[in-house]
């Protein structure tokens, strides 16, 4: 409920993406949800159409905007940097400035790729970003644009997002395990796999805390506990497939130097989430415990 006793009006941008989709599915019953995507929703918005952002928000007058839309093609962003910057930063600044005028909360997601990855302890919110790639840089600019324009914000940095739907590492590995004899996966990038349903669930927990304490704002790291390499993540998936009686390819650990990509990635981007755990009053689960129920729901043939 908002202060007028009406249902809270919640606008979810990026409603067809991994996180946005889960936010729509898990929306609390006493909230009026307006899902917004580039296409396929009753209300549409292309964040590249900068002139459309403020008028749409002013027409709909949401109490809360959750921005799960982003330019997320990490390698492509090296070549399409201007476009990535328009979506991940300029548009985000306009969202923030408009919510400042309307007086509502802006929840926004950012990434572990804002960090350079050259430290060995999990990154805290107070550690200085130094992105290695264009995507990380544009996401960092987006964070700064929000902080500049609108104090009533929650910026949630997450990492290695996957789900049973969408384009992600989990689904790619399940497909490759069943279609290739050998799958080679990098073992020298360390981070934390984070399921989209988990991100949505924690986001709504945090929103509840904000409703009780509207002064709650700022930057929070949001992943499960623990960390692994992409190889370690793949190994869990392959083990699960074999345990369920599916044939899975041989999995080989390789260094990043043997899997060149256009964008550089941090060698270590584990996030310390103690600040969020303190607000929630409970420890976050280990990444394996978040992955397990999704694997149990997985139909390996659905990705072929
Ligand atoms: N994926 C990861 O591993 C990861 C890691 C760390 C942080 N994050 C952050 O987490 C948040 C959610 O990511 P995700 O994994 O859910 O991403 P995703 O599955 O790629 O979804 C992103 C959504 O943004 C939409 N979008 C892209 N350009 C747009 C535009 N110009 N106008 C309107 N919508 C646009 C896409 O729409 P279309 O479907 O029309 O393309 C898509 O629905 C993002 O802020 C991302 O930066 C993601």
Tab-separated table of C-alpha atoms and ligand atoms in Angstrom:
chain	number	residue	atom	x	y	z
A	1	UNK	CA	0.000	0.000	0.000
A	2	UNK	CA	1.202	3.529	-0.601
A	3	UNK	CA	0.598	6.442	1.736
A	4	UNK	CA	-2.817	7.217	0.216
A	5	UNK	CA	-3.994	3.716	1.130
A	6	UNK	CA	-4.054	2.685	-2.543
A	7	UNK	CA	-2.231	-0.255	-4.032
A	8	UNK	CA	1.444	0.445	-4.655
A	9	UNK	CA	1.965	0.965	-8.388
A	10	UNK	CA	5.102	-0.805	-9.569
A	11	UNK	CA	6.588	-0.364	-13.028
A	12	UNK	CA	8.927	-3.183	-14.098
A	13	UNK	CA	11.219	-2.290	-17.003
A	14	UNK	CA	12.846	-5.147	-18.916
A	15	UNK	CA	9.866	-7.374	-18.145
A	16	UNK	CA	10.848	-9.980	-20.744
A	17	UNK	CA	14.485	-10.316	-19.575
A	18	UNK	CA	15.707	-12.920	-17.073
A	19	UNK	CA	15.321	-10.796	-13.931
A	20	UNK	CA	12.385	-8.708	-15.191
A	21	UNK	CA	10.385	-11.822	-16.015
A	22	UNK	CA	10.872	-13.213	-12.520
A	23	UNK	CA	9.955	-9.861	-10.986
A	24	UNK	CA	6.647	-9.974	-12.859
A	25	UNK	CA	6.017	-13.618	-11.853
A	26	UNK	CA	6.797	-13.019	-8.172
A	27	UNK	CA	5.109	-9.629	-7.744
A	28	UNK	CA	3.312	-9.443	-4.381
A	29	UNK	CA	-0.500	-9.651	-4.646
A	30	UNK	CA	-1.157	-6.242	-3.102
A	31	UNK	CA	0.874	-4.429	-5.734
A	32	UNK	CA	-0.377	-3.106	-9.077
A	33	UNK	CA	2.261	-4.251	-11.562
A	34	UNK	CA	2.846	-2.623	-14.932
A	35	UNK	CA	5.253	-4.777	-16.957
A	36	UNK	CA	7.126	-2.796	-19.603
A	37	UNK	CA	9.347	-4.166	-22.380
A	38	UNK	CA	10.430	-3.118	-25.852
A	39	UNK	CA	7.690	-5.369	-27.225
A	40	UNK	CA	5.167	-7.964	-26.111
A	41	UNK	CA	3.706	-5.982	-23.205
A	42	UNK	CA	0.627	-3.719	-23.093
A	43	UNK	CA	2.902	-0.780	-22.257
A	44	UNK	CA	6.110	-0.652	-24.315
A	45	UNK	CA	9.247	1.457	-24.000
A	46	UNK	CA	12.527	1.400	-25.880
A	47	UNK	CA	15.092	2.962	-23.550
A	48	UNK	CA	17.008	4.188	-26.585
A	49	UNK	CA	14.079	6.488	-27.270
A	50	UNK	CA	15.302	8.939	-24.642
A	51	UNK	CA	12.504	11.465	-25.266
A	52	UNK	CA	9.866	8.848	-24.414
A	53	UNK	CA	11.125	7.990	-20.920
A	54	UNK	CA	9.999	10.934	-18.827
A	55	UNK	CA	6.558	11.381	-20.504
A	56	UNK	CA	5.749	7.681	-19.989
A	57	UNK	CA	6.662	7.785	-16.293
A	58	UNK	CA	4.724	11.010	-15.803
A	59	UNK	CA	1.643	9.448	-17.412
A	60	UNK	CA	1.822	6.246	-15.363
A	61	UNK	CA	3.015	7.855	-12.096
A	62	UNK	CA	4.474	4.714	-10.478
A	63	UNK	CA	5.346	4.652	-6.785
A	64	UNK	CA	8.282	2.383	-7.575
A	65	UNK	CA	10.215	1.663	-10.782
A	66	UNK	CA	12.370	-1.458	-10.990
A	67	UNK	CA	14.733	-1.209	-13.924
A	68	UNK	CA	15.725	-4.704	-15.025
A	69	UNK	CA	16.320	-3.573	-18.616
A	70	UNK	CA	19.897	-3.210	-19.766
A	71	UNK	CA	22.243	-3.652	-22.671
A	72	UNK	CA	23.751	-6.939	-21.453
A	73	UNK	CA	25.724	-8.221	-24.486
A	74	UNK	CA	29.154	-7.962	-22.842
A	75	UNK	CA	31.302	-8.681	-25.919
A	76	UNK	CA	29.114	-6.740	-28.359
A	77	UNK	CA	29.315	-3.694	-26.073
A	78	UNK	CA	32.978	-3.315	-27.062
A	79	UNK	CA	31.810	-2.382	-30.562
A	80	UNK	CA	28.433	-0.839	-29.699
A	81	UNK	CA	29.669	1.188	-26.753
A	82	UNK	CA	27.635	4.303	-27.553
A	83	UNK	CA	24.448	2.293	-27.731
A	84	UNK	CA	25.278	0.450	-24.504
A	85	UNK	CA	25.973	3.784	-22.830
A	86	UNK	CA	22.661	5.257	-24.018
A	87	UNK	CA	20.710	2.329	-22.524
A	88	UNK	CA	22.830	1.633	-19.427
A	89	UNK	CA	23.602	5.194	-18.443
A	90	UNK	CA	21.840	8.061	-20.279
A	91	UNK	CA	18.408	6.401	-20.117
A	92	UNK	CA	19.025	5.399	-16.499
A	93	UNK	CA	19.873	9.005	-15.588
A	94	UNK	CA	16.570	10.108	-17.136
A	95	UNK	CA	14.685	7.453	-15.169
A	96	UNK	CA	16.315	8.703	-11.986
A	97	UNK	CA	15.677	12.381	-12.711
A	98	UNK	CA	12.016	11.692	-13.493
A	99	UNK	CA	11.526	9.595	-10.361
A	100	UNK	CA	13.085	12.451	-8.400
A	101	UNK	CA	10.368	14.741	-9.819
A	102	UNK	CA	7.618	12.196	-9.146
A	103	UNK	CA	8.912	11.333	-5.691
A	104	UNK	CA	9.101	7.538	-6.064
A	105	UNK	CA	11.713	4.850	-5.497
A	106	UNK	CA	14.019	3.609	-8.261
A	107	UNK	CA	15.428	0.095	-7.948
A	108	UNK	CA	18.151	-0.676	-10.460
A	109	UNK	CA	20.556	-3.558	-11.143
A	110	UNK	CA	24.252	-3.307	-11.778
A	111	UNK	CA	27.073	-5.750	-12.170
A	112	UNK	CA	30.202	-7.329	-10.680
A	113	UNK	CA	31.899	-6.292	-13.940
A	114	UNK	CA	32.334	-2.769	-12.534
A	115	UNK	CA	35.368	-4.237	-10.742
A	116	UNK	CA	38.820	-4.946	-12.179
A	117	UNK	CA	39.090	-8.293	-10.421
A	118	UNK	CA	42.642	-7.877	-9.134
A	119	UNK	CA	41.895	-8.357	-5.429
A	120	UNK	CA	41.495	-11.617	-3.575
A	121	UNK	CA	38.802	-10.710	-1.024
A	122	UNK	CA	35.147	-10.334	-2.083
A	123	UNK	CA	34.381	-6.791	-3.208
A	124	UNK	CA	32.459	-4.533	-0.851
A	125	UNK	CA	30.227	-1.614	-1.845
A	126	UNK	CA	32.994	0.730	-0.660
A	127	UNK	CA	35.617	-0.735	-3.030
A	128	UNK	CA	36.461	1.404	-6.029
A	129	UNK	CA	35.132	0.271	-9.416
A	130	UNK	CA	37.627	0.046	-12.285
A	131	UNK	CA	35.805	-1.752	-15.112
A	132	UNK	CA	37.836	-3.745	-17.613
A	133	UNK	CA	35.237	-3.682	-20.367
A	134	UNK	CA	32.773	-1.306	-22.036
A	135	UNK	CA	29.698	-3.024	-20.583
A	136	UNK	CA	31.049	-2.669	-17.027
A	137	UNK	CA	31.984	0.925	-17.715
A	138	UNK	CA	28.492	1.849	-18.995
A	139	UNK	CA	26.870	0.107	-16.007
A	140	UNK	CA	29.141	2.048	-13.653
A	141	UNK	CA	28.156	5.286	-15.389
A	142	UNK	CA	24.513	4.269	-14.847
A	143	UNK	CA	25.112	3.837	-11.107
A	144	UNK	CA	26.692	7.294	-10.939
A	145	UNK	CA	23.839	8.876	-12.909
A	146	UNK	CA	21.314	7.515	-10.409
A	147	UNK	CA	23.330	8.656	-7.401
A	148	UNK	CA	23.586	12.133	-8.953
A	149	UNK	CA	19.906	12.562	-9.762
A	150	UNK	CA	17.860	10.757	-7.134
A	151	UNK	CA	18.584	9.862	-3.499
A	152	UNK	CA	15.618	7.456	-3.239
A	153	UNK	CA	17.285	4.559	-4.997
A	154	UNK	CA	18.433	1.021	-4.414
A	155	UNK	CA	21.211	-0.112	-6.742
A	156	UNK	CA	21.680	-3.857	-6.559
A	157	UNK	CA	24.894	-5.226	-8.031
A	158	UNK	CA	24.580	-8.866	-8.990
A	159	UNK	CA	26.582	-11.379	-11.038
A	160	UNK	CA	26.496	-14.382	-13.392
A	161	UNK	CA	22.698	-14.371	-13.822
A	162	UNK	CA	20.971	-17.555	-14.982
A	163	UNK	CA	17.505	-19.076	-15.118
A	164	UNK	CA	15.636	-21.927	-16.785
A	165	UNK	CA	14.555	-19.450	-19.466
A	166	UNK	CA	16.468	-16.814	-21.403
A	167	UNK	CA	20.003	-16.767	-22.757
A	168	UNK	CA	22.465	-17.804	-20.081
A	169	UNK	CA	25.368	-20.054	-19.076
A	170	UNK	CA	23.165	-22.713	-17.433
A	171	UNK	CA	21.120	-23.287	-20.567
A	172	UNK	CA	24.194	-23.156	-22.822
A	173	UNK	CA	25.958	-25.792	-20.700
A	174	UNK	CA	22.909	-28.085	-20.631
A	175	UNK	CA	22.747	-27.888	-24.430
A	176	UNK	CA	26.487	-28.371	-25.017
A	177	UNK	CA	26.657	-31.254	-22.509
A	178	UNK	CA	24.138	-33.111	-24.644
A	179	UNK	CA	25.429	-32.183	-28.098
A	180	UNK	CA	29.259	-32.157	-27.883
A	181	UNK	CA	31.787	-34.832	-26.906
A	182	UNK	CA	34.032	-32.287	-25.112
A	183	UNK	CA	33.202	-28.974	-23.451
A	184	UNK	CA	36.088	-26.690	-22.424
A	185	UNK	CA	35.263	-24.051	-19.795
A	186	UNK	CA	37.415	-21.349	-18.218
A	187	UNK	CA	38.545	-22.083	-14.687
A	188	UNK	CA	40.425	-18.880	-13.862
A	189	UNK	CA	37.492	-16.452	-13.554
A	190	UNK	CA	35.954	-16.576	-10.095
A	191	UNK	CA	32.518	-15.215	-9.241
A	192	UNK	CA	29.078	-16.179	-7.987
A	193	UNK	CA	26.287	-17.681	-10.080
A	194	UNK	CA	22.993	-15.961	-9.220
A	195	UNK	CA	19.569	-17.255	-10.234
A	196	UNK	CA	17.059	-14.719	-11.558
A	197	UNK	CA	14.239	-16.061	-9.300
A	198	UNK	CA	16.526	-15.494	-6.296
A	199	UNK	CA	17.253	-11.900	-7.393
A	200	UNK	CA	13.513	-11.212	-7.716
A	201	UNK	CA	12.780	-12.767	-4.319
A	202	UNK	CA	15.457	-10.746	-2.533
A	203	UNK	CA	14.436	-7.577	-4.381
A	204	UNK	CA	10.889	-7.912	-3.027
A	205	UNK	CA	12.222	-8.610	0.481
A	206	UNK	CA	14.199	-5.403	0.221
A	207	UNK	CA	11.164	-3.517	-1.113
A	208	UNK	CA	9.250	-4.634	1.974
A	209	UNK	CA	12.029	-3.251	4.157
A	210	UNK	CA	11.874	0.022	2.208
A	211	UNK	CA	8.103	0.241	2.799
A	212	UNK	CA	8.744	-0.089	6.544
A	213	UNK	CA	11.770	2.222	6.420
A	214	UNK	CA	11.530	4.611	3.439
A	215	UNK	CA	14.923	6.107	4.267
A	216	UNK	CA	16.501	2.825	3.082
A	217	UNK	CA	18.581	3.608	0.026
A	218	UNK	CA	21.971	3.150	-1.583
A	219	UNK	CA	24.176	0.540	-3.151
A	220	UNK	CA	23.939	-3.156	-2.222
A	221	UNK	CA	25.660	-6.299	-3.461
A	222	UNK	CA	23.159	-9.089	-4.146
A	223	UNK	CA	24.363	-12.617	-4.851
A	224	UNK	CA	24.174	-15.866	-2.917
A	225	UNK	CA	27.131	-16.745	-0.691
A	226	UNK	CA	30.303	-18.431	-1.906
A	227	UNK	CA	32.008	-18.454	-5.259
A	228	UNK	CA	33.265	-20.727	-7.998
A	229	UNK	CA	34.741	-20.611	-11.484
A	230	UNK	CA	32.732	-20.970	-14.692
A	231	UNK	CA	34.253	-24.475	-14.799
A	232	UNK	CA	33.004	-25.168	-11.240
A	233	UNK	CA	29.529	-23.942	-12.193
A	234	UNK	CA	29.555	-26.161	-15.303
A	235	UNK	CA	30.761	-29.163	-13.259
A	236	UNK	CA	27.705	-28.869	-10.954
A	237	UNK	CA	25.419	-28.814	-13.990
A	238	UNK	CA	27.150	-31.767	-15.652
A	239	UNK	CA	27.072	-33.792	-12.400
A	240	UNK	CA	23.352	-33.147	-12.126
A	241	UNK	CA	22.720	-34.293	-15.706
A	242	UNK	CA	24.653	-37.520	-15.134
A	243	UNK	CA	22.840	-38.142	-11.836
A	244	UNK	CA	19.539	-37.843	-13.725
A	245	UNK	CA	20.710	-40.449	-16.253
A	246	UNK	CA	21.588	-38.107	-19.125
A	247	UNK	CA	24.836	-38.527	-21.041
A	248	UNK	CA	27.026	-35.462	-20.486
A	249	UNK	CA	30.152	-34.459	-22.412
A	250	UNK	CA	33.648	-34.583	-20.955
A	251	UNK	CA	34.303	-31.302	-19.194
A	252	UNK	CA	37.759	-29.741	-19.425
A	253	UNK	CA	39.099	-26.813	-17.367
A	254	UNK	CA	40.979	-24.239	-19.442
A	255	UNK	CA	42.596	-20.848	-18.761
A	256	UNK	CA	40.932	-17.684	-20.143
A	257	UNK	CA	43.894	-17.363	-22.534
A	258	UNK	CA	42.504	-20.387	-24.397
A	259	UNK	CA	39.036	-18.828	-24.724
A	260	UNK	CA	39.642	-15.354	-26.153
A	261	UNK	CA	36.693	-12.961	-26.008
A	262	UNK	CA	36.330	-9.416	-27.319
A	263	UNK	CA	35.661	-8.034	-23.819
A	264	UNK	CA	38.091	-8.620	-20.961
A	265	UNK	CA	36.506	-10.100	-17.857
A	266	UNK	CA	37.655	-9.767	-14.240
A	267	UNK	CA	39.570	-12.774	-12.893
A	268	UNK	CA	37.835	-12.364	-9.528
A	269	UNK	CA	34.510	-10.596	-9.049
A	270	UNK	CA	32.959	-12.186	-5.976
A	271	UNK	CA	30.783	-9.671	-4.136
A	272	UNK	CA	30.641	-9.306	-0.362
A	273	UNK	CA	26.904	-9.117	0.481
A	274	UNK	CA	27.125	-8.484	4.236
A	275	UNK	CA	25.564	-5.025	3.905
A	276	UNK	CA	22.438	-6.569	2.356
A	277	UNK	CA	22.410	-9.428	4.882
A	278	UNK	CA	22.390	-6.861	7.680
A	279	UNK	CA	19.309	-5.117	6.241
A	280	UNK	CA	17.521	-8.422	5.618
A	281	UNK	CA	18.515	-9.684	9.087
A	282	UNK	CA	19.385	-13.105	7.688
A	283	UNK	CA	22.309	-14.732	5.861
A	284	UNK	CA	21.950	-15.313	2.135
A	285	UNK	CA	22.074	-18.962	1.004
A	286	UNK	CA	25.107	-20.537	-0.715
A	287	UNK	CA	24.998	-20.449	-4.533
A	288	UNK	CA	24.732	-24.241	-4.718
A	289	UNK	CA	21.533	-24.176	-2.613
A	290	UNK	CA	20.026	-21.608	-5.012
A	291	UNK	CA	21.016	-23.651	-8.076
A	292	UNK	CA	19.739	-27.008	-6.801
A	293	UNK	CA	15.948	-26.385	-6.964
A	294	UNK	CA	16.284	-24.942	-10.467
A	295	UNK	CA	18.202	-28.016	-11.614
A	296	UNK	CA	15.432	-30.173	-10.148
A	297	UNK	CA	12.883	-28.314	-12.319
A	298	UNK	CA	15.074	-28.478	-15.431
A	299	UNK	CA	13.991	-30.505	-18.454
A	300	UNK	CA	17.367	-31.043	-20.195
A	301	UNK	CA	15.662	-31.640	-23.543
A	302	UNK	CA	13.926	-28.253	-23.449
A	303	UNK	CA	17.180	-26.487	-24.393
A	304	UNK	CA	17.912	-28.588	-27.497
B	1	LIG	N1	23.042	-11.429	-17.151
B	1	LIG	C1	24.032	-11.366	-16.261
B	1	LIG	O1	24.851	-12.272	-16.138
B	1	LIG	C2	24.152	-10.166	-15.355
B	1	LIG	C3	25.242	-10.080	-14.478
B	1	LIG	C4	25.347	-8.979	-13.630
B	1	LIG	C5	24.382	-7.987	-13.661
B	1	LIG	N2	23.345	-8.083	-14.529
B	1	LIG	C6	22.378	-6.992	-14.555
B	1	LIG	O2	21.130	-7.492	-14.123
B	1	LIG	C7	20.065	-6.799	-14.789
B	1	LIG	C8	19.135	-7.803	-15.432
B	1	LIG	O3	19.874	-8.553	-16.380
B	1	LIG	P1	19.274	-9.844	-17.110
B	1	LIG	O4	20.257	-10.932	-16.935
B	1	LIG	O5	17.856	-10.049	-16.713
B	1	LIG	O6	19.372	-9.340	-18.620
B	1	LIG	P2	18.636	-9.856	-19.917
B	1	LIG	O7	18.037	-11.194	-19.700
B	1	LIG	O8	19.599	-9.631	-21.024
B	1	LIG	O9	17.438	-8.832	-20.026
B	1	LIG	C9	17.670	-7.493	-20.318
B	1	LIG	C10	16.375	-6.910	-20.805
B	1	LIG	O10	16.639	-5.558	-21.177
B	1	LIG	C11	15.910	-5.295	-22.324
B	1	LIG	N3	16.462	-4.229	-23.120
B	1	LIG	C12	17.646	-4.185	-23.772
B	1	LIG	N4	17.757	-3.038	-24.461
B	1	LIG	C13	16.608	-2.345	-24.233
B	1	LIG	C14	16.096	-1.102	-24.675
B	1	LIG	N5	16.780	-0.323	-25.517
B	1	LIG	N6	14.884	-0.715	-24.253
B	1	LIG	C15	14.161	-1.490	-23.430
B	1	LIG	N7	14.575	-2.676	-22.981
B	1	LIG	C16	15.782	-3.100	-23.386
B	1	LIG	C17	15.942	-6.579	-23.125
B	1	LIG	O11	14.866	-6.551	-24.014
B	1	LIG	P3	14.781	-7.498	-25.306
B	1	LIG	O12	14.330	-8.812	-24.768
B	1	LIG	O13	13.771	-6.788	-26.143
B	1	LIG	O14	16.154	-7.511	-25.889
B	1	LIG	C18	15.803	-7.616	-22.030
B	1	LIG	O15	14.462	-7.947	-21.794
B	1	LIG	C19	20.749	-5.851	-15.772
B	1	LIG	O16	20.852	-4.592	-15.180
B	1	LIG	C20	22.136	-6.434	-15.942
B	1	LIG	O17	23.086	-5.441	-16.301
B	1	LIG	C21	23.192	-9.156	-15.365
